[in-house]
Amino acid sequence: MRTTHMMKAAGLVLAAVILGLLVVQGSYALWNKQASMAAGTVQAADFRISLTDTNASNTTDMTLPNGTAATLALSTSPIGVLVPGKPAYAGVAIANVTNASGDFTVQATMGTVSIQNDAGGLAGFLNVKAVAAASLDKCPDASLFTGVPTSALPSESIAKNSSTAICFQVMLAPTAPASTVGKSASISIPLLVTQKS
Amino acid sequence: MNKMAKGAMATGLGVILLVGGGGTLATWNQAQSASMGSIVAGDLNLAPSATNGTGQWATAAGTKIANIAAYKVVPGEALTYTQNLDLTLVGDQMKATLALTGAGVDNGFGTNVGVVTTVAKGAKTLTGVTLLPADSGAITATTTFTFKVATTGRDAVNATYNFSTVGYKLEQQAPTA
């Protein structure tokens, strides 16, 4: 019985010593001094590219607030149905509207044209040419597309707070058969914009 | 003569005897100064330089950034923050170490940034080594914030990195016996 009491007492003393050491560990500190860095906060810029149709009210950011890619339906000139041998024109202005403080130049590159929802074999008679221009008002100019192959994929460098335009010419071949009359197809042109190093 | 009068007289006589015999207890004695001099404490301090202690951000090209809160960084940029500090170490047995404290608060950059801080006096790196009084003087802390070129997509747009919790700690090391 006496041994048990002594062991309990020893355990109590040991616990007290350990607790005491833990509590007073700060008392071993020597001189020390801290200085603040005071470097503030660094913030990343936005990566914002604006797309605008020839109809200036039809505009969107290339990336929507939810992070998905935007789709911009382009207006054609002249408006209406496509007639064989008579081209229609469209265009999109691409603006680099970043808030970056330093240099921030981007490269806008057009992807391969694809035609969806093709009915009646219309796609086989459609030619789409793309060419870069200084502004959208140049787009309805046939001479802009002279000598430009349909396979050409414009790639333009756009400096911070600048813009460029890519114009499109859509032509229905004069040889289009009657089976294409009244048919429709949607032309999709992907656009990739990357930061230039 | 009553008892109270007798008591008062006896008390008075005792006091008179004490006064009269005050000097009779003295023996030879002498005082001597120890000549130990004065003990002077050393010093340990780390503070922004009194002359040019305001930190400065700059671009990789060396262009100073007037207000980092208004600056927007993009992938591929490396910003550098430079701060001049005064290091004071005084003491014959003084030894100390200098280390960074705290970590920046990253809100969205993730692995797309690299942050490296060095503290040096001239060509000598002062962090991770034992400092002596000879290391006292003007020192420079440099922090490089690199927004990696490898950043993809729109990763880290509008992200922030707050350095307010980062600092430097100068800590004395116990003198050897």
Short mmCIF file of C-alpha atoms in Angstrom, two decimals:
data_model
loop_
_atom_site.label_atom_id
_atom_site.label_comp_id
_atom_site.label_asym_id
_atom_site.label_seq_id
_atom_site.Cartn_x
_atom_site.Cartn_y
_atom_site.Cartn_z
CA MET A 1 0.00 0.00 0.00
CA ARG A 2 2.80 2.34 0.95
CA THR A 3 4.63 1.56 -2.30
CA THR A 4 1.55 2.50 -4.29
CA HIS A 5 1.36 5.86 -2.56
CA MET A 6 5.02 6.54 -3.25
CA MET A 7 4.60 5.69 -6.92
CA LYS A 8 1.61 7.95 -7.17
CA ALA A 9 3.53 10.74 -5.52
CA ALA A 10 6.50 10.22 -7.84
CA GLY A 11 4.23 10.29 -10.87
CA LEU A 12 2.62 13.47 -9.65
CA VAL A 13 6.01 15.12 -9.14
CA LEU A 14 7.16 14.03 -12.61
CA ALA A 15 4.03 15.40 -14.22
CA ALA A 16 4.48 18.66 -12.38
CA VAL A 17 8.08 18.94 -13.52
CA ILE A 18 7.20 18.27 -17.16
CA LEU A 19 4.32 20.72 -17.02
CA GLY A 20 6.56 23.28 -15.43
CA LEU A 21 9.20 22.86 -18.12
CA LEU A 22 6.64 23.23 -20.84
CA VAL A 23 5.16 26.32 -19.29
CA VAL A 24 8.41 28.13 -18.70
CA GLN A 25 10.14 27.23 -21.96
CA GLY A 26 9.92 30.84 -23.07
CA SER A 27 12.19 31.84 -20.28
CA TYR A 28 15.14 30.33 -22.17
CA ALA A 29 14.80 32.93 -24.92
CA LEU A 30 17.71 35.18 -25.59
CA TRP A 31 17.69 38.52 -27.31
CA ASN A 32 15.76 38.56 -30.56
CA LYS A 33 14.31 41.15 -32.87
CA GLN A 34 11.90 40.94 -35.77
CA ALA A 35 11.47 43.27 -38.69
CA SER A 36 8.55 43.27 -41.07
CA MET A 37 9.07 42.87 -44.79
CA ALA A 38 6.31 45.36 -45.64
CA ALA A 39 6.25 44.23 -49.25
CA GLY A 40 2.50 44.58 -49.67
CA THR A 41 0.46 42.43 -52.00
CA VAL A 42 1.26 41.30 -55.52
CA GLN A 43 -1.75 40.83 -57.79
CA ALA A 44 -2.00 38.97 -61.06
CA ALA A 45 -3.49 40.67 -64.07
CA ASP A 46 -6.60 39.61 -65.87
CA PHE A 47 -6.32 37.84 -69.22
CA ARG A 48 -9.17 39.47 -71.06
CA ILE A 49 -9.78 39.34 -74.80
CA SER A 50 -12.77 41.10 -76.26
CA LEU A 51 -14.51 39.97 -79.48
CA THR A 52 -16.69 42.35 -81.45
CA ASP A 53 -18.82 41.73 -84.51
CA THR A 54 -19.22 44.20 -87.41
CA ASN A 55 -22.40 45.05 -85.56
CA ALA A 56 -20.62 46.81 -82.73
CA SER A 57 -23.35 46.07 -80.23
CA ASN A 58 -22.65 42.37 -80.66
CA THR A 59 -19.65 41.91 -78.42
CA THR A 60 -18.41 39.50 -75.80
CA ASP A 61 -15.39 38.59 -73.76
CA MET A 62 -13.64 35.57 -75.19
CA THR A 63 -13.92 33.83 -71.83
CA LEU A 64 -17.23 34.10 -70.04
CA PRO A 65 -17.41 34.82 -66.30
CA ASN A 66 -18.06 31.13 -65.66
CA GLY A 67 -14.79 30.25 -67.38
CA THR A 68 -16.23 28.77 -70.53
CA ALA A 69 -15.36 29.90 -74.05
CA ALA A 70 -17.73 32.37 -75.63
CA THR A 71 -19.38 31.98 -79.03
CA LEU A 72 -19.96 35.06 -81.13
CA ALA A 73 -22.42 34.87 -84.02
CA LEU A 74 -21.13 37.09 -86.80
CA SER A 75 -23.25 39.28 -88.99
CA THR A 76 -22.84 38.92 -92.74
CA SER A 77 -22.80 41.61 -95.34
CA PRO A 78 -24.94 41.67 -97.33
CA ILE A 79 -27.54 40.30 -95.00
CA GLY A 80 -29.63 37.49 -96.38
CA VAL A 81 -29.24 34.28 -98.32
CA LEU A 82 -26.05 33.34 -100.05
CA VAL A 83 -26.21 33.48 -103.83
CA PRO A 84 -23.82 31.42 -105.99
CA GLY A 85 -20.94 33.53 -107.19
CA LYS A 86 -21.69 36.40 -104.85
CA PRO A 87 -19.66 36.50 -101.68
CA ALA A 88 -20.78 37.48 -98.23
CA TYR A 89 -18.47 39.10 -95.74
CA ALA A 90 -18.09 38.99 -92.00
CA GLY A 91 -15.46 39.95 -89.51
CA VAL A 92 -14.48 39.98 -85.89
CA ALA A 93 -12.40 42.51 -83.99
CA ILE A 94 -10.10 41.00 -81.40
CA ALA A 95 -9.02 43.37 -78.64
CA ASN A 96 -6.42 42.79 -75.97
CA VAL A 97 -8.05 44.58 -73.05
CA THR A 98 -5.93 43.21 -70.23
CA ASN A 99 -5.22 45.26 -67.12
CA ALA A 100 -1.61 44.03 -67.00
CA SER A 101 0.84 46.67 -65.86
CA GLY A 102 3.80 45.42 -67.86
CA ASP A 103 4.10 44.28 -71.44
CA PHE A 104 1.38 41.88 -72.41
CA THR A 105 1.25 40.99 -76.08
CA VAL A 106 -0.92 38.15 -77.28
CA GLN A 107 -1.02 36.11 -80.44
CA ALA A 108 -4.44 35.50 -81.97
CA THR A 109 -4.54 32.54 -84.31
CA MET A 110 -7.48 31.34 -86.30
CA GLY A 111 -8.18 27.64 -86.30
CA THR A 112 -9.36 25.46 -89.15
CA VAL A 113 -12.82 26.26 -90.48
CA SER A 114 -15.40 23.60 -89.91
CA ILE A 115 -18.92 23.41 -91.29
CA GLN A 116 -21.61 21.79 -89.21
CA ASN A 117 -25.24 20.90 -89.69
CA ASP A 118 -24.52 20.59 -93.37
CA ALA A 119 -27.65 19.81 -95.30
CA GLY A 120 -27.76 18.85 -98.94
CA GLY A 121 -24.00 18.75 -99.35
CA LEU A 122 -23.77 22.51 -99.17
CA ALA A 123 -20.36 22.42 -97.50
CA GLY A 124 -18.68 21.09 -100.59
CA PHE A 125 -19.56 24.28 -102.45
CA LEU A 126 -18.68 26.77 -99.75
CA ASN A 127 -15.35 28.51 -99.70
CA VAL A 128 -14.26 30.48 -96.66
CA LYS A 129 -11.29 32.78 -96.79
CA ALA A 130 -9.88 34.61 -93.80
CA VAL A 131 -7.47 37.49 -93.71
CA ALA A 132 -6.27 39.95 -91.10
CA ALA A 133 -7.18 43.60 -91.47
CA ALA A 134 -6.56 46.80 -89.60
CA SER A 135 -10.22 47.28 -88.82
CA LEU A 136 -13.62 45.73 -89.40
CA ASP A 137 -14.69 48.31 -91.95
CA LYS A 138 -12.16 46.82 -94.37
CA CYS A 139 -13.94 43.46 -94.43
CA PRO A 140 -16.47 43.99 -97.27
CA ASP A 141 -13.61 44.68 -99.67
CA ALA A 142 -13.17 41.87 -102.21
CA SER A 143 -9.63 42.97 -103.03
CA LEU A 144 -8.62 42.12 -99.48
CA PHE A 145 -9.08 38.45 -100.32
CA THR A 146 -7.45 38.40 -103.72
CA GLY A 147 -4.86 35.67 -103.89
CA VAL A 148 -5.62 34.43 -100.38
CA PRO A 149 -5.99 30.62 -100.29
CA THR A 150 -8.88 29.10 -98.38
CA SER A 151 -6.38 27.24 -96.25
CA ALA A 152 -4.81 30.43 -94.91
CA LEU A 153 -5.10 30.79 -91.13
CA PRO A 154 -4.37 34.34 -90.02
CA SER A 155 -2.24 34.78 -86.92
CA GLU A 156 -1.89 38.26 -85.54
CA SER A 157 0.12 39.78 -82.73
CA ILE A 158 -1.89 42.16 -80.56
CA ALA A 159 -0.18 44.49 -78.12
CA LYS A 160 -1.72 45.54 -74.82
CA ASN A 161 -4.76 47.76 -75.29
CA SER A 162 -4.70 47.22 -79.04
CA SER A 163 -6.92 45.31 -81.42
CA THR A 164 -6.92 43.69 -84.81
CA ALA A 165 -9.58 42.41 -87.15
CA ILE A 166 -9.99 39.16 -89.00
CA CYS A 167 -12.22 39.34 -92.03
CA PHE A 168 -14.02 36.44 -93.64
CA GLN A 169 -15.28 35.96 -97.14
CA VAL A 170 -17.83 33.22 -97.69
CA MET A 171 -18.49 32.21 -101.26
CA LEU A 172 -21.02 29.73 -102.66
CA ALA A 173 -19.50 28.25 -105.76
CA PRO A 174 -21.27 29.12 -109.06
CA THR A 175 -21.36 25.42 -109.73
CA ALA A 176 -23.50 24.69 -106.71
CA PRO A 177 -26.29 22.30 -107.78
CA ALA A 178 -29.93 23.01 -107.37
CA SER A 179 -30.04 20.50 -104.55
CA THR A 180 -28.33 23.04 -102.36
CA VAL A 181 -31.00 25.64 -102.80
CA GLY A 182 -32.63 26.53 -99.50
CA LYS A 183 -30.15 24.47 -97.51
CA SER A 184 -28.19 25.80 -94.62
CA ALA A 185 -24.97 25.11 -92.82
CA SER A 186 -23.20 26.73 -89.93
CA ILE A 187 -19.60 27.73 -90.26
CA SER A 188 -17.48 27.48 -87.15
CA ILE A 189 -14.14 29.20 -86.88
CA PRO A 190 -12.17 28.60 -83.67
CA LEU A 191 -9.92 31.33 -82.37
CA LEU A 192 -6.97 30.73 -80.09
CA VAL A 193 -5.31 33.58 -78.22
CA THR A 194 -2.11 32.97 -76.31
CA GLN A 195 0.24 35.20 -74.38
CA LYS A 196 3.49 35.87 -76.19
CA SER A 197 6.58 35.34 -74.16
CA MET B 1 7.40 57.39 44.47
CA ASN B 2 4.88 55.29 42.71
CA LYS B 3 5.55 52.40 40.44
CA MET B 4 5.05 54.32 37.25
CA ALA B 5 7.57 56.97 38.19
CA LYS B 6 10.12 54.30 39.11
CA GLY B 7 9.57 52.57 35.77
CA ALA B 8 10.02 55.80 33.83
CA MET B 9 13.25 56.57 35.63
CA ALA B 10 14.61 53.10 34.95
CA THR B 11 13.77 53.38 31.27
CA GLY B 12 15.40 56.78 31.01
CA LEU B 13 18.54 55.50 32.70
CA GLY B 14 18.71 52.61 30.27
CA VAL B 15 18.45 54.93 27.27
CA ILE B 16 21.13 57.22 28.68
CA LEU B 17 23.44 54.26 29.20
CA LEU B 18 22.90 53.19 25.59
CA VAL B 19 23.70 56.66 24.30
CA GLY B 20 26.74 56.94 26.44
CA GLY B 21 28.12 53.59 25.42
CA GLY B 22 27.52 53.97 21.67
CA GLY B 23 31.13 54.38 20.72
CA THR B 24 32.45 51.81 23.01
CA LEU B 25 31.40 48.92 20.70
CA ALA B 26 33.65 50.00 17.78
CA THR B 27 36.63 47.86 16.72
CA TRP B 28 39.23 48.39 13.96
CA ASN B 29 37.73 48.33 10.47
CA GLN B 30 38.60 49.53 6.97
CA ALA B 31 36.75 49.84 3.66
CA GLN B 32 38.37 49.18 0.29
CA SER B 33 36.94 49.65 -3.21
CA ALA B 34 36.62 46.48 -5.27
CA SER B 35 37.72 48.28 -8.46
CA MET B 36 35.42 46.03 -10.55
CA GLY B 37 34.58 48.67 -13.09
CA SER B 38 31.25 48.69 -14.99
CA ILE B 39 29.58 45.92 -16.90
CA VAL B 40 28.10 47.08 -20.19
CA ALA B 41 25.48 45.12 -22.09
CA GLY B 42 25.85 44.54 -25.78
CA ASP B 43 23.20 45.15 -28.42
CA LEU B 44 21.16 43.22 -30.90
CA ASN B 45 18.94 44.98 -33.37
CA LEU B 46 17.44 44.63 -36.81
CA ALA B 47 15.56 47.53 -38.27
CA PRO B 48 14.84 49.14 -41.61
CA SER B 49 17.71 51.34 -42.63
CA ALA B 50 17.48 54.78 -41.11
CA THR B 51 18.52 56.36 -44.39
CA ASN B 52 16.92 54.21 -47.11
CA GLY B 53 14.84 51.61 -45.34
CA THR B 54 11.72 51.81 -47.46
CA GLY B 55 11.43 48.68 -49.56
CA GLN B 56 11.11 48.96 -53.31
CA TRP B 57 9.56 46.69 -55.92
CA ALA B 58 11.01 46.65 -59.41
CA THR B 59 10.48 44.79 -62.66
CA ALA B 60 13.08 42.48 -64.16
CA ALA B 61 14.19 45.38 -66.32
CA GLY B 62 14.88 47.43 -63.21
CA THR B 63 11.92 49.77 -63.57
CA LYS B 64 10.70 50.82 -60.14
CA ILE B 65 7.09 50.09 -59.26
CA ALA B 66 5.62 53.05 -57.45
CA ASN B 67 2.66 51.18 -55.97
CA ILE B 68 2.69 47.40 -55.92
CA ALA B 69 -1.01 47.36 -54.97
CA ALA B 70 -1.82 48.88 -58.35
CA TYR B 71 0.51 46.68 -60.34
CA LYS B 72 -0.86 43.66 -62.22
CA VAL B 73 1.61 40.91 -62.93
CA VAL B 74 1.41 38.42 -65.80
CA PRO B 75 3.07 35.04 -66.42
CA GLY B 76 6.71 35.39 -67.39
CA GLU B 77 7.34 38.39 -65.14
CA ALA B 78 9.78 38.40 -62.24
CA LEU B 79 9.37 41.17 -59.71
CA THR B 80 12.01 41.94 -57.12
CA TYR B 81 11.53 43.58 -53.74
CA THR B 82 14.60 45.10 -52.18
CA GLN B 83 14.80 46.35 -48.60
CA ASN B 84 17.79 47.79 -46.82
CA LEU B 85 18.15 46.91 -43.14
CA ASP B 86 20.52 47.86 -40.39
CA LEU B 87 21.98 44.93 -38.48
CA THR B 88 23.47 45.59 -35.06
CA LEU B 89 25.37 42.93 -33.13
CA VAL B 90 27.45 44.07 -30.18
CA GLY B 91 28.97 41.83 -27.56
CA ASP B 92 32.16 39.91 -27.03
CA GLN B 93 30.21 36.69 -26.92
CA MET B 94 27.49 37.81 -29.30
CA LYS B 95 26.35 35.30 -31.88
CA ALA B 96 23.06 35.36 -33.73
CA THR B 97 21.14 33.89 -36.60
CA LEU B 98 18.88 35.54 -39.10
CA ALA B 99 15.87 33.82 -40.60
CA LEU B 100 12.67 34.53 -42.44
CA THR B 101 9.46 34.37 -40.46
CA GLY B 102 5.97 33.71 -41.64
CA ALA B 103 4.83 32.93 -45.15
CA GLY B 104 3.04 34.92 -47.76
CA VAL B 105 -0.69 34.45 -48.07
CA ASP B 106 -1.28 32.96 -51.49
CA ASN B 107 -4.74 33.44 -52.91
CA GLY B 108 -4.84 31.72 -56.29
CA PHE B 109 -1.27 31.59 -57.59
CA GLY B 110 -0.54 28.09 -56.38
CA THR B 111 2.40 26.41 -58.06
CA ASN B 112 2.48 29.04 -60.78
CA VAL B 113 4.77 31.29 -58.78
CA GLY B 114 8.13 30.99 -57.09
CA VAL B 115 9.11 33.22 -54.18
CA VAL B 116 12.71 33.36 -53.03
CA THR B 117 14.15 35.66 -50.38
CA THR B 118 17.82 36.21 -49.61
CA VAL B 119 19.46 38.44 -47.04
CA ALA B 120 23.03 39.43 -47.72
CA LYS B 121 25.77 41.81 -46.83
CA GLY B 122 27.63 42.33 -50.03
CA ALA B 123 28.34 38.90 -51.43
CA LYS B 124 27.82 37.13 -48.12
CA THR B 125 24.51 35.42 -47.53
CA LEU B 126 23.40 36.00 -43.96
CA THR B 127 20.56 33.52 -43.58
CA GLY B 128 21.36 30.09 -42.24
CA VAL B 129 24.75 31.05 -40.85
CA THR B 130 26.02 32.24 -37.49
CA LEU B 131 26.37 36.00 -37.45
CA LEU B 132 29.01 37.83 -35.43
CA PRO B 133 29.45 41.49 -34.54
CA ALA B 134 31.64 41.86 -37.62
CA ASP B 135 28.52 41.26 -39.72
CA SER B 136 26.89 44.39 -38.34
CA GLY B 137 26.05 47.20 -40.69
CA ALA B 138 23.89 47.75 -43.72
CA ILE B 139 22.40 44.58 -45.17
CA THR B 140 20.00 43.98 -48.03
CA ALA B 141 17.00 41.68 -48.16
CA THR B 142 15.86 40.70 -51.63
CA THR B 143 12.66 38.87 -52.50
CA THR B 144 12.05 37.67 -56.04
CA PHE B 145 8.49 36.89 -57.10
CA THR B 146 8.46 34.85 -60.31
CA PHE B 147 5.21 34.27 -62.18
CA LYS B 148 6.17 31.17 -64.09
CA VAL B 149 6.12 31.05 -67.87
CA ALA B 150 4.74 27.54 -67.58
CA THR B 151 1.40 28.91 -66.38
CA THR B 152 -1.30 27.55 -68.64
CA GLY B 153 -4.81 28.45 -69.68
CA ARG B 154 -6.09 31.31 -67.56
CA ASP B 155 -4.60 29.92 -64.37
CA ALA B 156 -4.05 32.44 -61.58
CA VAL B 157 -5.73 35.40 -63.27
CA ASN B 158 -6.50 38.03 -60.63
CA ALA B 159 -4.71 35.97 -57.98
CA THR B 160 -3.07 37.76 -55.07
CA TYR B 161 -0.03 37.10 -52.90
CA ASN B 162 0.12 39.00 -49.63
CA PHE B 163 3.51 39.49 -48.00
CA SER B 164 2.22 41.27 -44.90
CA THR B 165 2.92 38.30 -42.65
CA VAL B 166 6.50 37.85 -43.80
CA GLY B 167 9.40 39.24 -41.82
CA TYR B 168 12.94 38.69 -40.70
CA LYS B 169 13.97 37.47 -37.27
CA LEU B 170 17.34 38.07 -35.72
CA GLU B 171 17.91 35.75 -32.79
CA GLN B 172 20.81 35.59 -30.37
CA GLN B 173 22.53 32.27 -29.89
CA ALA B 174 23.55 31.23 -26.40
CA PRO B 175 27.19 32.06 -25.64
CA THR B 176 29.45 29.10 -25.26
CA ALA B 177 30.65 28.52 -21.71
#
